[in-house]
PDB file of C-alpha atoms in Angstrom:
ATOM      1  CA  MET A   1       0.173   0.155   0.047  1.00 91.00           C
ATOM      2  CA  VAL A   2       1.682   3.326  -0.875  1.00 98.00           C
ATOM      3  CA  ILE A   3       1.878   5.677   1.728  1.00 98.00           C
ATOM      4  CA  ILE A   4       0.449   9.112   1.669  1.00 98.00           C
ATOM      5  CA  ALA A   5       2.958  11.698   3.213  1.00 98.00           C
ATOM      6  CA  GLY A   6       2.046  15.598   3.848  1.00 98.00           C
ATOM      7  CA  HIS A   7       4.723  17.929   2.235  1.00 98.00           C
ATOM      8  CA  ARG A   8       6.297  20.689   4.421  1.00 98.00           C
ATOM      9  CA  GLY A   9       3.217  19.424   6.566  1.00 98.00           C
ATOM     10  CA  ALA A  10       0.072  20.042   4.724  1.00 98.00           C
ATOM     11  CA  ALA A  11       1.148  22.968   2.739  1.00 98.00           C
ATOM     12  CA  GLY A  12      -2.228  23.110   0.644  1.00 98.00           C
ATOM     13  CA  SER A  13      -4.349  24.090   4.020  1.00 98.00           C
ATOM     14  CA  THR A  14      -1.914  25.199   6.261  1.00 98.00           C
ATOM     15  CA  PRO A  15       1.398  27.619   6.296  1.00 98.00           C
ATOM     16  CA  GLU A  16       4.298  25.145   5.219  1.00 98.00           C
ATOM     17  CA  ASN A  17       6.725  23.772   8.010  1.00 98.00           C
ATOM     18  CA  SER A  18       4.596  24.879  10.797  1.00 98.00           C
ATOM     19  CA  LEU A  19       3.007  23.218  13.928  1.00 98.00           C
ATOM     20  CA  ALA A  20      -0.216  23.993  12.521  1.00 98.00           C
ATOM     21  CA  GLY A  21       0.581  21.567   9.432  1.00 98.00           C
ATOM     22  CA  LEU A  22       1.217  19.055  11.847  1.00 98.00           C
ATOM     23  CA  ASP A  23      -1.962  19.101  13.657  1.00 98.00           C
ATOM     24  CA  ARG A  24      -3.434  19.078  10.153  1.00 98.00           C
ATOM     25  CA  ALA A  25      -1.490  15.972   9.098  1.00 98.00           C
ATOM     26  CA  ALA A  26      -2.615  14.315  12.176  1.00 98.00           C
ATOM     27  CA  GLN A  27      -6.276  15.103  11.756  1.00 98.00           C
ATOM     28  CA  LEU A  28      -6.205  13.756   8.188  1.00 98.00           C
ATOM     29  CA  GLY A  29      -4.968  10.472   9.860  1.00 98.00           C
ATOM     30  CA  LEU A  30      -1.521  10.632   7.860  1.00 98.00           C
ATOM     31  CA  HIS A  31       1.389   8.840   9.348  1.00 98.00           C
ATOM     32  CA  TRP A  32       3.975  10.425   7.287  1.00 98.00           C
ATOM     33  CA  VAL A  33       5.292  14.113   7.216  1.00 98.00           C
ATOM     34  CA  GLU A  34       7.990  15.678   5.169  1.00 99.00           C
ATOM     35  CA  PHE A  35       9.755  19.063   6.204  1.00 98.00           C
ATOM     36  CA  ASP A  36      12.439  20.955   5.869  1.00 98.00           C
ATOM     37  CA  THR A  37      15.614  22.135   8.173  1.00 98.00           C
ATOM     38  CA  PHE A  38      18.543  24.337   8.279  1.00 98.00           C
ATOM     39  CA  LEU A  39      20.821  26.624  10.515  1.00 98.00           C
ATOM     40  CA  SER A  40      20.174  30.119  11.929  1.00 98.00           C
ATOM     41  CA  LYS A  41      22.929  32.678  12.554  1.00 97.00           C
ATOM     42  CA  ASP A  42      23.454  31.123  16.224  1.00 97.00           C
ATOM     43  CA  HIS A  43      23.846  27.347  14.492  1.00 97.00           C
ATOM     44  CA  GLN A  44      20.431  26.589  15.828  1.00 98.00           C
ATOM     45  CA  ALA A  45      18.342  24.047  13.528  1.00 98.00           C
ATOM     46  CA  ILE A  46      15.068  25.642  12.330  1.00 98.00           C
ATOM     47  CA  VAL A  47      12.046  24.155  10.558  1.00 98.00           C
ATOM     48  CA  PHE A  48      11.642  26.684   7.230  1.00 98.00           C
ATOM     49  CA  HIS A  49      12.173  26.026   3.520  1.00 98.00           C
ATOM     50  CA  ASP A  50      13.130  29.165   1.836  1.00 98.00           C
ATOM     51  CA  GLU A  51      16.896  30.739   2.123  1.00 98.00           C
ATOM     52  CA  THR A  52      14.921  34.156   2.350  1.00 98.00           C
ATOM     53  CA  LEU A  53      12.121  35.250   4.619  1.00 98.00           C
ATOM     54  CA  GLU A  54       9.914  36.931   2.536  1.00 98.00           C
ATOM     55  CA  ARG A  55       7.629  34.551   1.157  1.00 98.00           C
ATOM     56  CA  CYS A  56       6.741  32.671   4.099  1.00 98.00           C
ATOM     57  CA  SER A  57       6.962  35.469   6.893  1.00 98.00           C
ATOM     58  CA  ASN A  58       6.953  38.917   7.991  1.00 98.00           C
ATOM     59  CA  GLY A  59      10.504  38.927   8.215  1.00 98.00           C
ATOM     60  CA  GLN A  60      13.363  40.076   5.597  1.00 98.00           C
ATOM     61  CA  GLY A  61      16.611  38.611   4.350  1.00 98.00           C
ATOM     62  CA  LYS A  62      18.428  35.480   4.715  1.00 98.00           C
ATOM     63  CA  ALA A  63      16.993  33.200   7.368  1.00 98.00           C
ATOM     64  CA  ALA A  64      20.597  32.161   8.444  1.00 98.00           C
ATOM     65  CA  GLU A  65      21.672  36.011   9.355  1.00 98.00           C
ATOM     66  CA  HIS A  66      19.029  35.833  11.970  1.00 98.00           C
ATOM     67  CA  THR A  67      19.296  33.986  15.565  1.00 98.00           C
ATOM     68  CA  LEU A  68      16.817  31.885  16.606  1.00 98.00           C
ATOM     69  CA  ALA A  69      15.570  34.183  18.766  1.00 98.00           C
ATOM     70  CA  GLU A  70      14.799  36.857  16.248  1.00 98.00           C
ATOM     71  CA  LEU A  71      13.398  34.359  14.143  1.00 98.00           C
ATOM     72  CA  GLN A  72      10.732  33.361  16.557  1.00 98.00           C
ATOM     73  CA  THR A  73       9.702  36.910  16.793  1.00 98.00           C
ATOM     74  CA  LEU A  74       8.251  36.274  13.224  1.00 98.00           C
ATOM     75  CA  ASP A  75       4.738  35.879  11.854  1.00 98.00           C
ATOM     76  CA  VAL A  76       4.866  32.622   9.857  1.00 98.00           C
ATOM     77  CA  GLY A  77       0.967  32.196   9.856  1.00 98.00           C
ATOM     78  CA  ALA A  78      -0.731  35.204   8.266  1.00 98.00           C
ATOM     79  CA  TRP A  79       0.859  35.080   5.147  1.00 98.00           C
ATOM     80  CA  PHE A  80      -0.725  31.883   4.338  1.00 98.00           C
ATOM     81  CA  ALA A  81      -4.547  33.016   5.785  1.00 98.00           C
ATOM     82  CA  PRO A  82      -5.713  35.546   8.523  1.00 98.00           C
ATOM     83  CA  GLU A  83      -6.440  32.321  10.882  1.00 98.00           C
ATOM     84  CA  PHE A  84      -2.841  31.286  11.031  1.00 98.00           C
ATOM     85  CA  ALA A  85      -1.864  34.362  12.369  1.00 98.00           C
ATOM     86  CA  GLY A  86       0.736  34.350  15.068  1.00 97.00           C
ATOM     87  CA  GLN A  87       2.168  30.835  14.079  1.00 97.00           C
ATOM     88  CA  THR A  88       6.035  31.123  15.017  1.00 98.00           C
ATOM     89  CA  LEU A  89       8.651  29.579  13.278  1.00 98.00           C
ATOM     90  CA  PRO A  90       9.571  26.124  14.727  1.00 98.00           C
ATOM     91  CA  SER A  91      13.356  25.015  16.081  1.00 98.00           C
ATOM     92  CA  LEU A  92      13.749  21.700  14.903  1.00 98.00           C
ATOM     93  CA  ARG A  93      13.561  20.410  18.565  1.00 98.00           C
ATOM     94  CA  GLU A  94       9.801  21.953  18.835  1.00 98.00           C
ATOM     95  CA  TYR A  95       9.117  20.218  15.610  1.00 99.00           C
ATOM     96  CA  LEU A  96      10.411  16.972  16.656  1.00 98.00           C
ATOM     97  CA  LEU A  97       8.313  17.054  20.052  1.00 98.00           C
ATOM     98  CA  HIS A  98       5.274  18.202  18.641  1.00 98.00           C
ATOM     99  CA  ALA A  99       4.961  15.300  15.980  1.00 98.00           C
ATOM    100  CA  LYS A 100       6.337  12.745  18.486  1.00 98.00           C
ATOM    101  CA  SER A 101       3.304  14.003  20.519  1.00 98.00           C
ATOM    102  CA  LEU A 102       1.130  13.385  17.680  1.00 98.00           C
ATOM    103  CA  LYS A 103       2.684   9.985  16.910  1.00 98.00           C
ATOM    104  CA  LEU A 104       3.712  11.349  13.083  1.00 98.00           C
ATOM    105  CA  LYS A 105       6.666   9.631  11.486  1.00 98.00           C
ATOM    106  CA  LEU A 106       9.033  12.373   9.932  1.00 99.00           C
ATOM    107  CA  ASN A 107      10.856  12.606   6.776  1.00 98.00           C
ATOM    108  CA  LEU A 108      13.578  15.285   7.597  1.00 98.00           C
ATOM    109  CA  GLU A 109      14.996  17.035   4.868  1.00 98.00           C
ATOM    110  CA  LEU A 110      18.457  18.776   4.984  1.00 98.00           C
ATOM    111  CA  LYS A 111      18.459  21.971   3.239  1.00 98.00           C
ATOM    112  CA  TYR A 112      21.880  23.189   2.059  1.00 95.00           C
ATOM    113  CA  HIS A 113      21.761  26.904   1.999  1.00 94.00           C
ATOM    114  CA  GLN A 114      25.851  27.055   1.436  1.00 91.00           C
ATOM    115  CA  GLN A 115      26.230  26.586   5.440  1.00 92.00           C
ATOM    116  CA  PRO A 116      28.954  24.423   6.785  1.00 95.00           C
ATOM    117  CA  ARG A 117      27.503  20.801   6.229  1.00 96.00           C
ATOM    118  CA  GLN A 118      29.316  19.374   9.709  1.00 96.00           C
ATOM    119  CA  GLN A 119      27.236  21.853  11.830  1.00 97.00           C
ATOM    120  CA  LEU A 120      24.409  21.406  10.366  1.00 97.00           C
ATOM    121  CA  VAL A 121      24.472  17.442  10.681  1.00 97.00           C
ATOM    122  CA  GLU A 122      25.862  18.025  14.070  1.00 97.00           C
ATOM    123  CA  ALA A 123      22.928  20.028  14.992  1.00 98.00           C
ATOM    124  CA  VAL A 124      20.344  17.915  13.860  1.00 98.00           C
ATOM    125  CA  ILE A 125      22.016  14.861  15.153  1.00 98.00           C
ATOM    126  CA  LYS A 126      22.069  16.793  18.694  1.00 98.00           C
ATOM    127  CA  GLU A 127      18.416  17.461  18.584  1.00 98.00           C
ATOM    128  CA  ILE A 128      16.901  14.303  17.477  1.00 98.00           C
ATOM    129  CA  GLU A 129      18.993  12.975  20.300  1.00 98.00           C
ATOM    130  CA  HIS A 130      17.661  15.442  23.029  1.00 98.00           C
ATOM    131  CA  CYS A 131      14.090  14.611  21.914  1.00 98.00           C
ATOM    132  CA  ASP A 132      14.954  10.808  21.470  1.00 98.00           C
ATOM    133  CA  PHE A 133      12.916  10.614  18.536  1.00 98.00           C
ATOM    134  CA  PRO A 134      12.313   7.171  17.597  1.00 98.00           C
ATOM    135  CA  LEU A 135      14.771   6.280  14.579  1.00 98.00           C
ATOM    136  CA  ASP A 136      12.404   3.781  12.980  1.00 97.00           C
ATOM    137  CA  ASP A 137       9.695   6.633  12.528  1.00 98.00           C
ATOM    138  CA  LEU A 138      12.556   9.040  11.142  1.00 98.00           C
ATOM    139  CA  LEU A 139      13.789   9.452   7.552  1.00 98.00           C
ATOM    140  CA  ILE A 140      16.347  12.092   6.582  1.00 98.00           C
ATOM    141  CA  SER A 141      16.669  13.102   3.161  1.00 98.00           C
ATOM    142  CA  SER A 142      18.638  15.806   0.779  1.00 98.00           C
ATOM    143  CA  PHE A 143      19.292  17.034  -2.495  1.00 98.00           C
ATOM    144  CA  ASP A 144      22.844  17.605  -1.312  1.00 98.00           C
ATOM    145  CA  HIS A 145      24.762  14.319  -1.362  1.00 98.00           C
ATOM    146  CA  GLN A 146      27.417  15.324   0.526  1.00 97.00           C
ATOM    147  CA  SER A 147      25.227  16.200   3.237  1.00 97.00           C
ATOM    148  CA  LEU A 148      23.904  12.579   3.427  1.00 98.00           C
ATOM    149  CA  LEU A 149      27.915  11.096   3.201  1.00 98.00           C
ATOM    150  CA  PHE A 150      28.717  13.236   6.081  1.00 97.00           C
ATOM    151  CA  LEU A 151      25.791  12.289   8.202  1.00 98.00           C
ATOM    152  CA  HIS A 152      26.216   8.708   7.412  1.00 98.00           C
ATOM    153  CA  ASN A 153      29.902   8.583   8.240  1.00 97.00           C
ATOM    154  CA  GLN A 154      28.801  10.399  11.528  1.00 96.00           C
ATOM    155  CA  ALA A 155      25.815   8.442  12.508  1.00 97.00           C
ATOM    156  CA  PRO A 156      25.198   5.078  10.280  1.00 98.00           C
ATOM    157  CA  GLN A 157      22.238   4.662  12.275  1.00 98.00           C
ATOM    158  CA  PHE A 158      20.048   6.898  10.610  1.00 98.00           C
ATOM    159  CA  LYS A 159      17.741   6.037   7.678  1.00 98.00           C
ATOM    160  CA  LEU A 160      18.892   8.071   4.655  1.00 99.00           C
ATOM    161  CA  ALA A 161      17.002   9.158   1.378  1.00 99.00           C
ATOM    162  CA  GLN A 162      18.745  10.716  -1.452  1.00 99.00           C
ATOM    163  CA  LEU A 163      16.600  13.276  -3.392  1.00 98.00           C
ATOM    164  CA  TYR A 164      17.030  14.082  -6.874  1.00 98.00           C
ATOM    165  CA  GLU A 165      14.995  16.374  -9.572  1.00 98.00           C
ATOM    166  CA  GLU A 166      16.792  14.500 -12.490  1.00 98.00           C
ATOM    167  CA  ILE A 167      18.025  11.487 -11.674  1.00 98.00           C
ATOM    168  CA  PRO A 168      22.139  11.259 -12.546  1.00 98.00           C
ATOM    169  CA  ASN A 169      23.677   8.344 -14.314  1.00 97.00           C
ATOM    170  CA  ASN A 170      25.331   7.362 -10.966  1.00 98.00           C
ATOM    171  CA  TRP A 171      22.232   7.189  -8.856  1.00 98.00           C
ATOM    172  CA  GLN A 172      23.046   3.483  -7.781  1.00 98.00           C
ATOM    173  CA  GLN A 173      26.703   4.298  -6.480  1.00 98.00           C
ATOM    174  CA  GLN A 174      25.304   7.494  -4.631  1.00 98.00           C
ATOM    175  CA  LEU A 175      22.606   5.243  -2.746  1.00 98.00           C
ATOM    176  CA  GLN A 176      25.236   2.641  -2.138  1.00 98.00           C
ATOM    177  CA  ASP A 177      27.700   5.124  -0.649  1.00 98.00           C
ATOM    178  CA  ILE A 178      25.339   6.460   2.005  1.00 98.00           C
ATOM    179  CA  LYS A 179      23.609   3.038   2.477  1.00 98.00           C
ATOM    180  CA  ALA A 180      20.368   4.531   1.600  1.00 98.00           C
ATOM    181  CA  VAL A 181      17.004   2.921   2.302  1.00 98.00           C
ATOM    182  CA  ALA A 182      14.923   5.018  -0.278  1.00 98.00           C
ATOM    183  CA  CYS A 183      15.489   7.341  -3.447  1.00 98.00           C
ATOM    184  CA  HIS A 184      13.162  10.392  -3.814  1.00 98.00           C
ATOM    185  CA  VAL A 185      12.120  11.653  -7.117  1.00 98.00           C
ATOM    186  CA  ASP A 186      10.408  14.436  -9.070  1.00 98.00           C
ATOM    187  CA  TYR A 187       7.622  12.573 -10.611  1.00 98.00           C
ATOM    188  CA  GLN A 188       7.766  14.941 -13.664  1.00 98.00           C
ATOM    189  CA  GLN A 189      11.296  14.109 -14.138  1.00 98.00           C
ATOM    190  CA  THR A 190      11.335  10.201 -13.766  1.00 98.00           C
ATOM    191  CA  SER A 191      10.024   7.629 -16.346  1.00 98.00           C
ATOM    192  CA  VAL A 192       8.319   4.317 -15.693  1.00 98.00           C
ATOM    193  CA  GLU A 193      11.543   2.324 -16.335  1.00 98.00           C
ATOM    194  CA  GLN A 194      14.000   4.589 -13.784  1.00 98.00           C
ATOM    195  CA  ALA A 195      11.351   3.932 -11.262  1.00 98.00           C
ATOM    196  CA  LYS A 196      11.527   0.084 -12.049  1.00 98.00           C
ATOM    197  CA  GLN A 197      15.206   0.056 -11.852  1.00 98.00           C
ATOM    198  CA  ILE A 198      15.470   1.855  -8.592  1.00 98.00           C
ATOM    199  CA  LYS A 199      12.812  -0.640  -6.931  1.00 98.00           C
ATOM    200  CA  LEU A 200      14.755  -3.749  -8.374  1.00 98.00           C
ATOM    201  CA  ALA A 201      17.634  -2.586  -6.885  1.00 98.00           C
ATOM    202  CA  GLY A 202      15.970  -2.833  -3.621  1.00 98.00           C
ATOM    203  CA  TYR A 203      15.154   0.639  -2.686  1.00 98.00           C
ATOM    204  CA  ARG A 204      11.873   2.470  -1.472  1.00 98.00           C
ATOM    205  CA  LEU A 205      10.798   4.937  -3.882  1.00 98.00           C
ATOM    206  CA  SER A 206       9.216   8.368  -3.327  1.00 98.00           C
ATOM    207  CA  THR A 207       7.982  10.921  -5.346  1.00 98.00           C
ATOM    208  CA  TYR A 208       7.050  14.809  -4.783  1.00 98.00           C
ATOM    209  CA  THR A 209       5.215  16.764  -4.906  1.00 98.00           C
ATOM    210  CA  VAL A 210       2.377  15.350  -6.371  1.00 98.00           C
ATOM    211  CA  ASN A 211      -1.292  17.274  -5.631  1.00 98.00           C
ATOM    212  CA  GLU A 212      -3.530  15.405  -8.180  1.00 98.00           C
ATOM    213  CA  PRO A 213      -3.623  11.464  -8.155  1.00 97.00           C
ATOM    214  CA  LYS A 214      -3.966  11.166 -11.826  1.00 98.00           C
ATOM    215  CA  GLU A 215      -0.422  12.721 -12.504  1.00 98.00           C
ATOM    216  CA  ILE A 216       0.780   9.431 -11.147  1.00 98.00           C
ATOM    217  CA  THR A 217      -0.920   6.821 -12.681  1.00 97.00           C
ATOM    218  CA  ALA A 218       1.864   5.181 -14.543  1.00 97.00           C
ATOM    219  CA  LEU A 219       4.478   5.475 -11.769  1.00 98.00           C
ATOM    220  CA  LEU A 220       1.794   4.262  -9.054  1.00 97.00           C
ATOM    221  CA  PRO A 221       2.730   0.268  -9.352  1.00 97.00           C
ATOM    222  CA  TRP A 222       6.333   1.369  -8.494  1.00 98.00           C
ATOM    223  CA  LEU A 223       5.818   3.635  -5.592  1.00 98.00           C
ATOM    224  CA  ASP A 224       5.971   3.572  -1.845  1.00 98.00           C
ATOM    225  CA  MET A 225       5.314   6.783  -0.957  1.00 98.00           C
ATOM    226  CA  VAL A 226       3.880   9.946  -2.300  1.00 98.00           C
ATOM    227  CA  ILE A 227       4.462  13.212  -0.974  1.00 98.00           C
ATOM    228  CA  SER A 228       1.616  15.987  -1.631  1.00 98.00           C
ATOM    229  CA  ASP A 229       0.451  19.468  -0.671  1.00 98.00           C
ATOM    230  CA  PHE A 230      -2.894  18.113  -0.617  1.00 98.00           C
ATOM    231  CA  PRO A 231      -2.896  14.819   0.968  1.00 98.00           C
ATOM    232  CA  GLU A 232      -6.455  14.568   1.620  1.00 98.00           C
ATOM    233  CA  ARG A 233      -6.999  13.983  -1.999  1.00 98.00           C
ATOM    234  CA  PHE A 234      -5.266  10.641  -2.129  1.00 97.00           C
ATOM    235  CA  LEU A 235      -6.894   9.339   0.719  1.00 95.00           C
TER     236      LEU A 235
END
């Protein structure tokens, strides 16, 4: 049975990467949520997607040029809809603990915004350990292969997934190098033959960001997970 995961929480109906998105995912009965993390100026792991603040908050400039305390003064809900005004930007710790309380499983995406990979990886490991988040309920992914390599070498106990837009010729070597359990691909740039090869090589296959079920009819027999802004359309 294909798993339906909420993209950035449930980004079609709540502000992305917000605690409200976790609540929405739980209300829908989802088991999995995908979200993004990188570092603030003071090297704290935050839950946010964009390199800059303007699109999803009332802040300005690069998120990484603000401390966690500064970022948490921002409103990250009002831009989406008035009823979400007052939502604050979550730290990774807050997000993990809230997801854990809701018994949600998480696909944590490491966002590489030209920050030191070692600091990002170490901060993420620290917060996961602090929250005692169940490793069976956690998958860590990234487009940045070097970040995943570093994480695998630092903490081989974590389950990893390589993210791709366009699948490269050396995908199998990359997945082997990080002992990946899964490969996450853009459904618009993935052929049925490529999906079949990934599955036959023994990996779980996820696709993003699918908002209409009809868009993945051909790929569906090969998929383990579908990541969607509107997961309710697949339920």
